[in-house]
Amino acid sequence: MQRTQRPLLARLAGANPTSVFLLTLVLVLVAFFTPGVIGGLLTLALAAVLIALLATTWAVQAPQTRLIRLLMLTLLVTVGLAKLL
């Protein structure tokens, strides 16, 4: 591990991709199908975590990947705000 690398990021890098995908899928489905304000807050919390991850990995992503991730985050935030209303 490099001196500038954070322990949390090192643990995330070593995680099983299938497990991470399934856990994220479950969190998104729970957030989408939970009604009202709680669902909206869960969706926005998930978006906040993904924004932090995007900001951390921004420098190593290709421009096409950045665009797709920004579009998906915009959609996630829009859904979260719509659920709050």
Short mmCIF file of C-alpha atoms in Angstrom, two decimals:
data_model
loop_
_atom_site.label_atom_id
_atom_site.label_comp_id
_atom_site.label_asym_id
_atom_site.label_seq_id
_atom_site.Cartn_x
_atom_site.Cartn_y
_atom_site.Cartn_z
CA MET A 1 0.00 0.00 0.00
CA GLN A 2 1.32 3.41 -0.91
CA ARG A 3 1.70 6.09 1.67
CA THR A 4 -0.94 8.28 0.04
CA GLN A 5 -3.47 5.45 -0.28
CA ARG A 6 -6.28 5.34 2.24
CA PRO A 7 -7.01 2.10 4.10
CA LEU A 8 -10.70 2.20 3.11
CA LEU A 9 -9.83 2.46 -0.57
CA ALA A 10 -7.39 -0.42 -0.24
CA ARG A 11 -10.14 -2.55 1.31
CA LEU A 12 -12.57 -1.57 -1.44
CA ALA A 13 -10.02 -2.46 -4.11
CA GLY A 14 -9.68 -5.93 -2.62
CA ALA A 15 -13.43 -6.57 -2.36
CA ASN A 16 -15.14 -9.19 -4.50
CA PRO A 17 -16.74 -7.28 -7.44
CA THR A 18 -19.76 -9.60 -7.56
CA SER A 19 -20.49 -9.07 -3.88
CA VAL A 20 -20.13 -5.31 -4.20
CA PHE A 21 -22.47 -5.27 -7.21
CA LEU A 22 -25.11 -7.38 -5.44
CA LEU A 23 -24.93 -5.31 -2.26
CA THR A 24 -25.27 -2.09 -4.25
CA LEU A 25 -28.18 -3.53 -6.21
CA VAL A 26 -29.97 -4.45 -3.00
CA LEU A 27 -29.39 -0.96 -1.55
CA VAL A 28 -30.71 0.72 -4.71
CA LEU A 29 -33.80 -1.50 -4.83
CA VAL A 30 -34.56 -0.88 -1.15
CA ALA A 31 -34.15 2.87 -1.68
CA PHE A 32 -36.34 2.86 -4.81
CA PHE A 33 -39.15 0.77 -3.34
CA THR A 34 -39.25 2.40 0.10
CA PRO A 35 -42.07 4.92 -0.13
CA GLY A 36 -41.98 8.61 0.63
CA VAL A 37 -39.36 10.65 2.37
CA ILE A 38 -37.38 7.68 3.72
CA GLY A 39 -36.89 6.29 0.21
CA GLY A 40 -35.83 9.69 -1.06
CA LEU A 41 -33.32 10.15 1.74
CA LEU A 42 -31.89 6.66 1.19
CA THR A 43 -31.54 7.40 -2.52
CA LEU A 44 -29.80 10.71 -1.85
CA ALA A 45 -27.52 9.08 0.73
CA LEU A 46 -26.52 6.45 -1.82
CA ALA A 47 -25.89 9.22 -4.36
CA ALA A 48 -23.69 11.07 -1.84
CA VAL A 49 -21.55 7.97 -1.31
CA LEU A 50 -21.22 7.49 -5.05
CA ILE A 51 -20.30 11.16 -5.53
CA ALA A 52 -17.52 10.78 -2.95
CA LEU A 53 -16.28 7.67 -4.74
CA LEU A 54 -16.45 9.45 -8.10
CA ALA A 55 -14.48 12.42 -6.75
CA THR A 56 -11.81 10.06 -5.42
CA THR A 57 -11.40 8.17 -8.70
CA TRP A 58 -11.93 11.10 -11.08
CA ALA A 59 -8.28 11.41 -12.13
CA VAL A 60 -7.94 7.81 -13.30
CA GLN A 61 -11.20 7.56 -15.27
CA ALA A 62 -11.52 7.95 -19.02
CA PRO A 63 -13.64 10.89 -20.23
CA GLN A 64 -16.37 8.53 -21.52
CA THR A 65 -16.56 6.82 -18.13
CA ARG A 66 -16.77 10.17 -16.37
CA LEU A 67 -19.67 11.24 -18.57
CA ILE A 68 -21.61 8.02 -18.01
CA ARG A 69 -21.07 8.19 -14.25
CA LEU A 70 -22.17 11.83 -14.13
CA LEU A 71 -25.32 11.02 -16.09
CA MET A 72 -26.17 8.10 -13.80
CA LEU A 73 -25.56 10.19 -10.68
CA THR A 74 -27.75 12.96 -12.09
CA LEU A 75 -30.50 10.42 -12.66
CA LEU A 76 -30.09 9.01 -9.14
CA VAL A 77 -30.23 12.46 -7.53
CA THR A 78 -33.29 13.36 -9.66
CA VAL A 79 -35.08 10.21 -8.52
CA GLY A 80 -34.17 10.93 -4.90
CA LEU A 81 -35.47 14.50 -5.09
CA ALA A 82 -38.64 13.35 -6.86
CA LYS A 83 -39.30 10.85 -4.06
CA LEU A 84 -38.94 13.62 -1.49
CA LEU A 85 -41.67 15.69 -3.14
#
